[in-house]
Coordinates of C-alpha atoms and ligand atoms in Angstrom, one line a residue:
M1380 CA -57.3 56.1 244.4
S1381 CA -56.1 59.2 242.7
E1382 CA -58.2 61.5 240.5
S1383 CA -56.1 60.7 237.4
N1384 CA -57.3 57.1 237.4
P1385 CA -59.1 57.0 234.0
G1386 CA -61.5 54.3 235.2
Q1387 CA -62.6 56.4 238.1
R1388 CA -63.0 59.5 236.0
R1389 CA -65.2 57.7 233.5
Q1390 CA -67.6 56.7 236.2
H1391 CA -68.1 60.3 237.3
G1392 CA -71.6 61.4 236.8
A1393 CA -72.8 57.9 235.8
P1394 CA -76.1 56.8 237.1
V1395 CA -76.0 54.7 240.3
F1396 CA -77.0 51.1 239.6
I1397 CA -78.6 49.0 242.2
L1398 CA -77.5 45.6 241.3
D1399 CA -80.0 42.9 240.7
E1400 CA -79.4 40.2 243.3
D1401 CA -78.6 37.7 240.5
S1402 CA -75.8 39.7 239.1
E1403 CA -72.3 38.7 239.8
Q1404 CA -69.4 41.0 240.6
T1405 CA -65.8 40.2 240.1
A1406 CA -63.6 42.9 241.3
G1407 CA -60.0 44.0 241.4
R1408 CA -57.2 41.5 240.8
D1409 CA -59.7 38.7 240.3
A1410 CA -61.3 40.6 237.5
Q1411 CA -58.0 41.3 235.9
Q1412 CA -56.9 37.8 236.3
T1413 CA -59.9 36.3 234.6
N1414 CA -59.9 38.8 231.8
I1415 CA -56.2 38.2 231.1
E1416 CA -56.7 34.5 231.1
A1417 CA -59.5 34.8 228.7
G1418 CA -57.5 37.0 226.3
K1419 CA -54.6 34.6 226.5
A1420 CA -56.8 31.6 225.7
I1421 CA -58.0 33.3 222.5
A1422 CA -54.4 34.0 221.5
E1423 CA -53.5 30.5 222.2
A1424 CA -56.3 29.2 220.0
V1425 CA -54.9 30.8 216.9
R1426 CA -51.2 30.7 217.6
T1427 CA -50.5 27.4 215.7
T1428 CA -52.1 28.8 212.6
L1429 CA -49.5 31.7 212.2
G1430 CA -47.5 31.7 209.0
P1431 CA -47.3 29.7 205.8
Q1432 CA -47.0 26.4 207.6
G1433 CA -49.6 27.0 210.2
M1434 CA -51.9 24.2 211.1
D1435 CA -55.6 24.1 210.3
K1436 CA -58.3 24.3 212.8
M1437 CA -61.6 22.4 212.6
L1438 CA -64.5 24.4 214.1
V1439 CA -67.7 22.6 214.8
S1440 CA -70.8 24.7 215.6
D1441 CA -73.7 23.7 217.9
S1442 CA -75.6 22.6 214.9
G1443 CA -72.8 20.4 213.7
D1444 CA -71.6 22.6 210.8
V1445 CA -67.9 22.2 210.2
V1446 CA -65.4 24.9 209.1
I1447 CA -61.8 24.0 208.5
T1448 CA -59.5 26.9 208.3
N1449 CA -56.1 28.3 209.2
D1450 CA -57.2 31.9 208.9
G1451 CA -57.0 33.5 212.3
A1452 CA -59.8 36.0 211.7
A1453 CA -62.1 33.2 210.5
I1454 CA -61.4 31.2 213.6
L1455 CA -62.1 34.1 215.9
A1456 CA -65.3 34.9 214.0
E1457 CA -66.5 31.3 214.2
M1458 CA -65.7 30.6 217.8
D1459 CA -68.5 30.8 220.2
I1460 CA -66.8 33.2 222.6
E1461 CA -68.6 33.9 225.8
H1462 CA -66.1 35.8 227.9
P1463 CA -66.4 39.6 227.4
A1464 CA -62.7 40.2 227.5
A1465 CA -62.1 37.4 225.0
Q1466 CA -64.8 38.9 222.9
M1467 CA -63.0 42.2 222.9
L1468 CA -60.0 40.5 221.4
A1469 CA -62.1 38.8 218.8
D1470 CA -63.8 42.1 218.0
V1471 CA -60.6 43.9 217.4
A1472 CA -59.4 41.1 215.2
D1473 CA -62.6 41.4 213.3
E1474 CA -62.1 45.1 212.9
Q1475 CA -58.6 44.6 211.6
E1476 CA -59.8 42.0 209.2
A1477 CA -62.4 44.4 207.9
A1478 CA -60.1 47.3 207.6
L1479 CA -57.0 45.6 206.1
G1480 CA -57.9 42.0 205.7
D1481 CA -54.7 40.6 207.1
G1482 CA -52.4 40.5 210.1
T1483 CA -55.1 39.3 212.6
T1484 CA -53.2 36.2 213.8
T1485 CA -50.1 38.2 214.4
A1486 CA -52.2 40.7 216.3
A1487 CA -53.8 38.0 218.4
V1488 CA -50.5 36.4 219.2
L1489 CA -49.0 39.7 220.3
T1490 CA -52.0 40.5 222.4
G1491 CA -51.6 37.2 224.2
E1492 CA -48.0 37.9 224.9
L1493 CA -48.6 41.4 226.2
L1494 CA -51.3 40.1 228.5
S1495 CA -49.2 37.3 229.8
A1496 CA -46.4 39.7 230.6
A1497 CA -48.9 42.0 232.3
E1498 CA -50.1 39.1 234.5
D1499 CA -46.6 38.7 235.9
F1500 CA -46.3 42.5 236.5
I1501 CA -49.6 42.6 238.3
D1502 CA -48.4 39.7 240.5
D1503 CA -45.4 41.8 241.3
D1504 CA -47.7 44.7 242.4
I1505 CA -47.0 46.9 239.4
H1506 CA -50.0 49.0 238.8
P1507 CA -51.9 48.3 235.6
R1508 CA -51.8 51.9 234.7
T1509 CA -48.0 51.8 234.7
I1510 CA -48.1 48.8 232.4
V1511 CA -50.6 50.5 230.1
E1512 CA -48.4 53.6 229.8
G1513 CA -45.3 51.4 229.2
Y1514 CA -47.1 49.5 226.4
W1515 CA -48.1 52.6 224.6
A1516 CA -44.6 53.9 224.9
A1517 CA -43.5 50.6 223.3
E1518 CA -46.1 51.0 220.6
R1519 CA -44.6 54.4 219.6
I1520 CA -41.1 53.0 219.5
A1521 CA -42.3 50.0 217.5
A1522 CA -44.1 52.1 215.0
G1523 CA -41.0 54.2 214.5
A1524 CA -39.0 51.0 213.9
V1525 CA -41.4 49.8 211.2
D1526 CA -40.7 53.0 209.2
D1527 CA -37.1 52.0 209.0
Y1528 CA -38.0 48.8 207.1
V1529 CA -40.4 50.3 204.6
V1530 CA -39.6 49.6 201.0
D1531 CA -41.6 51.2 198.2
A1532 CA -43.6 48.5 196.5
D1533 CA -42.4 49.8 193.2
A1534 CA -38.9 49.0 194.2
F1535 CA -39.7 45.4 193.3
D1536 CA -39.2 45.1 189.6
G1537 CA -41.7 43.6 187.3
E1538 CA -44.9 42.9 189.2
P1539 CA -44.7 44.8 192.4
L1540 CA -47.6 43.3 194.1
Q1541 CA -47.0 39.7 193.2
T1542 CA -44.6 39.0 196.0
V1543 CA -46.8 40.7 198.6
V1544 CA -49.8 38.8 197.5
E1545 CA -48.0 35.5 197.4
S1546 CA -46.7 36.0 201.0
A1547 CA -50.3 36.7 202.1
L1548 CA -51.4 33.5 200.3
T1549 CA -48.7 31.0 201.1
G1550 CA -50.1 28.1 202.9
K1551 CA -53.6 29.1 202.0
G1552 CA -54.2 29.4 198.3
T1553 CA -53.2 27.4 195.4
G1554 CA -51.1 28.8 192.5
S1555 CA -54.3 29.7 190.6
V1556 CA -55.6 31.7 193.5
S1557 CA -52.5 33.8 193.6
D1558 CA -52.6 34.2 189.8
A1559 CA -56.1 35.4 190.0
V1560 CA -55.4 37.9 192.7
Q1561 CA -52.4 39.0 190.8
Q1562 CA -54.4 39.5 187.6
V1563 CA -56.8 41.7 189.5
A1564 CA -53.9 43.7 190.9
D1565 CA -52.3 44.1 187.5
D1566 CA -55.4 45.3 185.9
G1567 CA -54.6 48.8 187.2
E1568 CA -57.0 50.4 189.6
V1569 CA -57.5 47.9 192.4
A1570 CA -60.2 49.4 194.4
G1571 CA -61.7 47.0 197.0
D1572 CA -65.3 47.3 195.9
A1573 CA -64.4 47.0 192.2
V1574 CA -63.4 43.4 192.9
A1575 CA -66.1 40.9 193.5
V1576 CA -65.5 37.4 194.7
E1577 CA -67.9 34.6 193.7
A1578 CA -67.5 31.1 195.0
H1579 CA -69.0 28.0 193.5
T1580 CA -68.4 24.3 193.9
G1581 CA -68.5 22.0 190.9
K1582 CA -65.0 22.5 189.6
S1583 CA -61.6 22.1 191.2
A1584 CA -59.6 25.0 192.6
S1585 CA -57.5 25.1 189.5
A1586 CA -60.5 26.4 187.5
T1587 CA -60.5 29.6 189.6
E1588 CA -60.4 32.5 187.2
V1589 CA -60.6 36.2 186.9
V1590 CA -63.4 37.7 184.9
D1591 CA -62.8 41.2 183.6
G1592 CA -66.3 42.4 184.5
I1593 CA -69.1 40.7 186.4
I1594 CA -70.9 37.5 186.7
A1595 CA -74.6 37.6 187.8
E1596 CA -77.0 34.8 188.4
A1597 CA -79.6 35.3 185.7
E1598 CA -81.3 33.4 183.0
P1599 CA -82.5 34.6 179.6
V1600 CA -86.3 35.1 179.7
R1601 CA -86.7 32.9 176.6
D1602 CA -84.8 29.8 175.5
G1603 CA -84.5 31.0 172.0
M1604 CA -82.5 34.0 172.9
P1605 CA -78.8 34.2 171.9
D1606 CA -76.5 32.8 174.5
R1607 CA -73.5 34.8 173.5
L1608 CA -73.2 38.3 172.1
D1609 CA -70.0 40.1 171.0
D1610 CA -69.7 43.9 171.1
A1611 CA -73.1 44.2 172.4
A1612 CA -75.2 47.3 173.1
V1613 CA -76.5 47.0 176.6
A1614 CA -79.6 48.6 178.2
V1615 CA -80.4 48.5 181.9
V1616 CA -84.0 49.2 182.6
D1617 CA -85.1 49.8 186.1
D1618 CA -88.8 49.0 185.7
A1619 CA -91.1 46.2 184.6
L1620 CA -91.9 45.6 181.0
E1621 CA -95.6 44.8 181.7
Q1622 CA -99.0 46.2 181.1
R1623 CA -99.5 49.0 183.7
D1624 CA -102.3 48.2 186.2
P1625 CA -105.4 50.1 185.3
E1626 CA -106.2 53.1 187.5
I1627 CA -107.8 51.9 190.7
D1628 CA -111.0 53.9 190.3
A1629 CA -111.5 53.1 186.6
E1630 CA -113.8 50.3 185.9
Y1631 CA -113.9 48.7 182.5
T1632 CA -117.0 46.9 181.6
I1633 CA -116.5 44.9 178.5
S1634 CA -119.8 44.2 177.0
S1635 CA -119.1 43.1 173.5
D1636 CA -116.6 41.1 171.5
D1637 CA -115.5 44.2 169.7
Q1638 CA -114.6 46.0 172.9
L1639 CA -112.8 42.9 174.1
S1640 CA -110.6 42.6 171.0
A1641 CA -109.9 46.4 171.1
A1642 CA -108.7 46.0 174.7
V1643 CA -106.6 43.0 173.8
T1644 CA -105.1 44.8 170.8
A1645 CA -104.2 47.9 172.9
E1646 CA -102.5 45.7 175.5
E1647 CA -100.7 43.7 172.8
E1648 CA -99.5 46.9 171.2
T1649 CA -98.0 48.2 174.5
L1650 CA -96.3 44.9 175.3
V1651 CA -94.8 44.4 171.8
G1652 CA -94.1 48.2 171.8
Y1653 CA -91.6 47.7 174.6
A1654 CA -89.6 45.3 172.5
E1655 CA -89.8 47.5 169.5
T1656 CA -88.6 50.5 171.5
L1657 CA -85.5 48.5 172.6
A1658 CA -84.9 47.1 169.1
D1659 CA -85.2 50.6 167.6
A1660 CA -82.7 52.0 170.1
G1661 CA -80.2 49.3 168.9
V1662 CA -80.2 47.2 172.1
D1663 CA -78.6 43.8 171.9
A1664 CA -79.0 42.8 175.6
A1665 CA -81.5 44.2 178.1
F1666 CA -81.2 43.8 181.9
V1667 CA -84.5 44.5 183.4
T1668 CA -84.9 44.9 187.2
D1669 CA -88.6 43.8 187.3
D1670 CA -90.8 41.4 185.4
I1671 CA -91.1 41.1 181.6
A1672 CA -94.5 40.2 180.3
D1673 CA -94.7 37.0 178.2
R1674 CA -95.8 38.8 175.1
T1675 CA -92.9 41.2 175.5
A1676 CA -90.5 38.4 176.1
D1677 CA -91.7 36.6 172.9
A1678 CA -91.2 39.8 170.9
L1679 CA -87.7 40.4 172.3
A1680 CA -86.8 36.9 171.4
S1681 CA -88.1 37.4 167.8
A1682 CA -86.0 40.6 167.6
G1683 CA -82.9 38.6 168.6
I1684 CA -82.5 40.6 171.9
L1685 CA -81.1 38.8 174.9
A1686 CA -83.2 39.9 177.9
F1687 CA -83.1 39.2 181.6
E1688 CA -85.8 39.9 184.1
D1689 CA -85.8 40.5 187.9
I1690 CA -82.1 41.4 187.9
D1691 CA -81.3 42.5 191.4
S1692 CA -80.5 46.1 191.9
D1693 CA -76.8 45.6 192.8
D1694 CA -76.3 43.5 189.7
A1695 CA -78.1 46.0 187.6
A1696 CA -75.9 48.8 188.9
A1697 CA -72.8 46.7 188.3
V1698 CA -73.9 45.9 184.7
A1699 CA -74.5 49.6 184.1
D1700 CA -71.1 50.5 185.5
V1701 CA -69.2 47.9 183.5
A1702 CA -71.0 48.7 180.2
G1703 CA -71.0 52.5 180.8
A1704 CA -74.8 52.5 180.5
S1705 CA -77.3 54.7 182.4
Q1706 CA -80.1 52.9 184.1
V1707 CA -83.3 54.1 182.5
P1708 CA -86.4 54.4 184.6
G1709 CA -88.7 52.8 181.9
P1710 CA -88.8 51.5 178.4
D1711 CA -90.2 54.7 177.0
E1712 CA -87.4 56.8 178.3
I1713 CA -84.7 54.9 176.5
A1714 CA -82.3 56.9 174.3
A1715 CA -79.3 55.8 172.3
D1716 CA -76.9 57.5 174.7
D1717 CA -78.3 55.6 177.6
L1718 CA -76.8 52.4 176.2
G1719 CA -73.5 51.0 177.1
T1720 CA -71.3 48.5 175.2
V1721 CA -69.5 45.4 176.3
G1722 CA -67.1 43.0 174.5
T1723 CA -69.0 39.9 175.6
V1724 CA -72.3 38.9 177.1
A1725 CA -72.4 35.2 177.6
I1726 CA -74.7 32.7 179.3
E1727 CA -73.0 30.0 181.2
A1728 CA -73.7 27.2 183.6
V1729 CA -72.3 27.7 187.1
D1730 CA -72.7 24.7 189.2
D1731 CA -76.5 24.1 189.0
D1732 CA -77.4 27.6 188.1
T1733 CA -77.3 29.8 185.0
A1734 CA -75.3 32.9 185.1
V1735 CA -74.5 35.8 182.7
R1736 CA -71.0 37.0 182.3
V1737 CA -70.6 40.6 181.2
E1738 CA -67.0 41.3 180.2
D1739 CA -64.8 43.9 178.7
G1740 CA -67.2 46.8 179.0
A1741 CA -66.7 50.4 177.9
G1742 CA -67.5 51.6 181.4
E1743 CA -65.7 51.2 184.7
Q1744 CA -63.1 48.7 185.5
R1745 CA -64.4 45.8 187.6
A1746 CA -63.2 42.3 188.1
T1747 CA -64.8 39.2 189.5
V1748 CA -62.7 36.4 190.9
M1749 CA -64.6 33.2 190.2
V1750 CA -63.4 30.9 192.9
R1751 CA -64.0 27.2 192.3
G1752 CA -63.4 24.4 194.6
S1753 CA -64.5 20.8 194.7
T1754 CA -66.0 20.7 198.2
E1755 CA -67.7 23.4 200.3
H1756 CA -64.9 23.3 202.8
A1757 CA -62.2 23.7 200.2
L1758 CA -64.2 26.4 198.6
N1759 CA -64.6 28.4 201.8
E1760 CA -60.9 28.3 202.5
I1761 CA -60.0 29.3 199.0
E1762 CA -62.5 32.2 199.1
R1763 CA -61.0 33.5 202.3
A1764 CA -57.5 33.2 200.8
V1765 CA -58.6 35.1 197.7
N1766 CA -60.2 37.8 199.8
D1767 CA -57.1 38.1 201.9
G1768 CA -55.0 38.3 198.8
I1769 CA -57.2 41.0 197.3
D1770 CA -57.1 43.0 200.6
V1771 CA -53.4 42.8 200.7
A1772 CA -53.2 43.9 197.0
V1773 CA -55.5 46.8 197.8
A1774 CA -53.5 47.7 201.0
T1775 CA -50.3 47.6 199.0
H1776 CA -51.8 49.5 196.1
D1777 CA -53.3 52.2 198.3
H1778 CA -50.3 52.7 200.6
G1779 CA -47.5 51.6 198.3
E1780 CA -45.3 50.6 201.2
V1781 CA -44.2 47.1 202.1
V1782 CA -41.9 45.6 204.7
P1783 CA -40.0 42.3 204.8
G1784 CA -42.0 39.5 206.4
G1785 CA -40.8 36.3 208.1
G1786 CA -40.5 38.0 211.5
L1787 CA -37.7 40.3 210.4
V1788 CA -39.5 43.5 211.4
E1789 CA -40.6 42.1 214.7
L1790 CA -37.0 41.1 215.5
G1791 CA -36.0 44.7 214.6
I1792 CA -38.7 46.1 216.8
A1793 CA -37.7 43.9 219.7
E1794 CA -34.1 45.0 219.4
R1795 CA -35.1 48.7 219.2
L1796 CA -37.4 48.3 222.3
R1797 CA -34.5 46.8 224.3
T1798 CA -32.2 49.6 223.3
E1799 CA -34.7 52.4 224.0
A1800 CA -36.2 50.9 227.2
A1801 CA -33.5 52.6 229.2
S1802 CA -34.7 56.0 228.2
V1803 CA -38.2 55.3 229.4
E1804 CA -38.7 56.6 232.9
G1805 CA -39.6 54.5 235.9
R1806 CA -41.3 51.2 236.1
R1807 CA -42.8 51.7 232.6
Q1808 CA -39.4 50.6 231.4
L1809 CA -40.2 47.1 232.5
A1810 CA -43.3 47.1 230.3
V1811 CA -41.3 48.2 227.3
E1812 CA -38.8 45.4 227.9
A1813 CA -41.7 43.0 228.2
A1814 CA -43.1 44.3 224.8
A1815 CA -39.7 43.4 223.3
E1816 CA -40.2 39.8 224.4
A1817 CA -43.7 39.9 223.0
F1818 CA -42.5 40.8 219.5
D1819 CA -39.9 38.0 219.6
A1820 CA -42.9 35.7 219.8
V1821 CA -43.7 36.3 216.2
P1822 CA -40.4 34.9 214.7
R1823 CA -40.5 32.2 217.4
T1824 CA -44.0 31.1 216.5
L1825 CA -43.3 31.2 212.8
A1826 CA -40.2 29.0 213.5
R1827 CA -42.2 26.6 215.7
N1828 CA -45.0 26.3 213.2
A1829 CA -42.5 25.6 210.4
G1830 CA -41.0 22.7 212.5
R1831 CA -37.9 24.5 213.6
D1832 CA -36.6 24.9 217.1
P1833 CA -37.9 28.3 218.2
I1834 CA -35.1 29.1 220.6
D1835 CA -32.2 28.1 218.3
T1836 CA -33.9 29.9 215.4
L1837 CA -34.3 33.1 217.4
V1838 CA -30.6 33.0 218.5
Q1839 CA -29.5 32.5 214.9
L1840 CA -31.8 35.2 213.7
R1841 CA -30.4 37.7 216.2
A1842 CA -26.8 36.8 215.3
D1843 CA -27.5 37.1 211.6
N1844 CA -29.2 40.4 212.0
Q1845 CA -26.0 41.9 213.4
E1846 CA -24.5 41.6 210.0
G1847 CA -27.4 42.0 207.6
R1848 CA -31.1 41.4 207.5
A1849 CA -32.4 38.0 208.4
G1850 CA -35.8 36.5 208.9
L1851 CA -37.4 33.2 208.5
V1852 CA -38.1 32.2 204.9
V1853 CA -40.4 29.2 204.6
D1854 CA -40.2 27.7 201.2
E1855 CA -39.8 24.0 200.9
D1856 CA -37.8 24.2 204.1
A1857 CA -37.7 26.9 206.6
E1858 CA -34.4 28.8 206.5
V1859 CA -32.9 32.0 207.7
A1860 CA -32.5 34.5 204.9
D1861 CA -33.4 38.0 204.0
P1862 CA -37.2 37.8 203.4
A1863 CA -37.2 40.7 201.0
D1864 CA -34.8 39.0 198.7
R1865 CA -36.9 35.9 198.8
G1866 CA -40.2 37.7 198.1
V1867 CA -41.6 37.4 201.6
L1868 CA -43.2 40.9 202.0
D1869 CA -46.1 42.3 204.0
P1870 CA -47.9 45.6 203.5
A1871 CA -46.6 48.1 205.9
A1872 CA -50.1 49.2 206.7
V1873 CA -50.9 45.7 207.9
K1874 CA -47.8 45.6 210.0
R1875 CA -48.5 48.9 211.7
E1876 CA -52.0 47.8 212.5
S1877 CA -50.9 44.5 213.9
I1878 CA -48.7 46.5 216.3
R1879 CA -51.2 49.1 217.3
S1880 CA -54.3 46.9 217.8
P1881 CA -52.6 44.4 220.3
V1882 CA -51.6 47.3 222.4
E1883 CA -55.0 48.7 222.2
V1884 CA -56.8 45.5 223.2
A1885 CA -54.2 44.5 225.9
T1886 CA -54.4 48.0 227.5
M1887 CA -58.2 48.0 227.3
I1888 CA -58.4 44.7 229.1
L1889 CA -55.9 45.8 231.7
R1890 CA -57.8 49.0 232.5
I1891 CA -60.8 46.9 233.7
D1892 CA -60.9 46.2 237.3
D1893 CA -64.5 45.4 237.9
V1894 CA -66.7 43.0 236.0
I1895 CA -70.3 43.0 236.8
T1896 CA -72.4 40.4 235.1
A1897 CA -76.1 40.7 235.1
D1898 CA -77.9 37.4 235.0
Ligands
ADP770 P1 -51.9 36.9 209.8 O1 -53.3 36.6 210.1 O2 -51.2 37.6 210.9 O3 -51.7 37.5 208.5 P2 -50.6 34.6 208.7 O4 -50.9 33.1 209.0 O5 -51.1 35.0 207.3 O6 -51.2 35.4 209.8 O7 -49.1 34.8 208.8 C1 -48.5 36.0 208.6 C2 -47.0 35.9 208.9 O8 -46.4 34.9 208.1 C3 -46.3 37.2 208.6 O9 -45.4 37.5 209.6 C4 -45.6 36.9 207.3 O10 -44.4 37.7 207.1 C5 -45.2 35.5 207.4 N1 -45.0 34.8 206.2 C6 -45.8 34.7 205.1 N2 -45.2 33.9 204.1 C7 -44.0 33.6 204.6 C8 -42.9 32.8 204.1 N3 -42.9 32.2 202.9 N4 -41.8 32.6 204.9 C9 -41.8 33.1 206.2 N5 -42.8 33.9 206.7 C10 -43.9 34.1 205.9
MG771 MG1 -52.1 36.6 206.6

């Protein structure tokens, strides 16, 4: 084999392994064959979930837990995948999900198609390296084609993100979910980590709402405390409000009643003093990250201060952000300008727990989508949909570019690949043509999943694209129309990634010609 074989080069200088006699080795074509089959199997598993009318999958774990979903990334994450090549595909899907939150099913379907075409080439004795090069050439052509379809998100009047978010959510969320995501998007700065998603059963999905702030699980330390404050001054104390432990080497011997009452009075003064300090600073609500002594809690209640103890540090940081407060290291350090203000602090029941809602703060913009669902299964699926929607809103917001959905871009890519294949030298040309077929699988699969004949639809789409722009628009029915006109839009960043990552995985799998399994 020549020096330029990347697989060979990588081995250069590697330690020599003496294989354990239990290890198994699958080499050459056999290794390629099994890897390709494994990758294809994974793609097959998610194919029927693509698009707004994709079917659901029921996943049952060893322990009998059931997940019902039509989210490709969730399926790949939940599947117990053993084959290493299949795992590579799942990992890349996972990466894409983490980076962009969408487009994973499309990527998996394309990977399956690329692998399956590669299988035929290998049977015809075309070297995997030729296929790899051809696929990367196709990737460059495809990426260029995407650019031609990019529309600025702002070009869509009114609410630019709405249509994109709705395309991402069709078939998954309910109206209230897309409203919720939309509201987050409309609130200006959509930064991924400024949006939290909380999911709780106990109410139906239509009760899903957006809170302009945060919701944290917390209970007031005393029943008598106010359960709602408007225009409240908020303090965040990163300490305990308790008597300090005496120095370790100091020993107090209390020998008389007088001494005892003096000690008690001193402690009392400290504990009540904490509450007085907060009251003097003008605090209406105190979020304390550690314990609050009983005596302090009583005094806070008498002063009409709403106080919470043992607030976890993330929640404390979030409250401080929203309110525009500084976290003070102890009650003695508190100054008026450490306080923040919020429009509302309200105690509410969430399912079986008590939570505090901190809304309309003077600090940073944050939003919480409070996802509700009547059952755990429904809830999980809605939560995934909301997360997808938010990711898509963020991707659109960050990059601004969108492209028509409904398979239109993939059709355009396929056409471009067929035209440009001729200019690609040698046998790699065949791989470019095969990639064109692979992209056709997206509109074909969307059509099949929407109950249309995939071949007839593809033929009609191609014909219609000679005159204008046509994709599949799934509304009540599935029809051929311009997806952009009908509000079916995908973020361009997601589209680009769902082109790049299949080529990456497929070529990664094709480069392997030796699988050594240790037992
Ligand atoms: P992915 O994991 O790839 O995002 P989805 O199941 O979300 O998979 O399907 C995404 C595909 O469905 C994209 O090609 C998108 O353009 C298309 N799509 C979304 N909504 C519609 C619709 N209403 N009509 C036609 N195609 C749609
Ligand atoms: Mg999607």
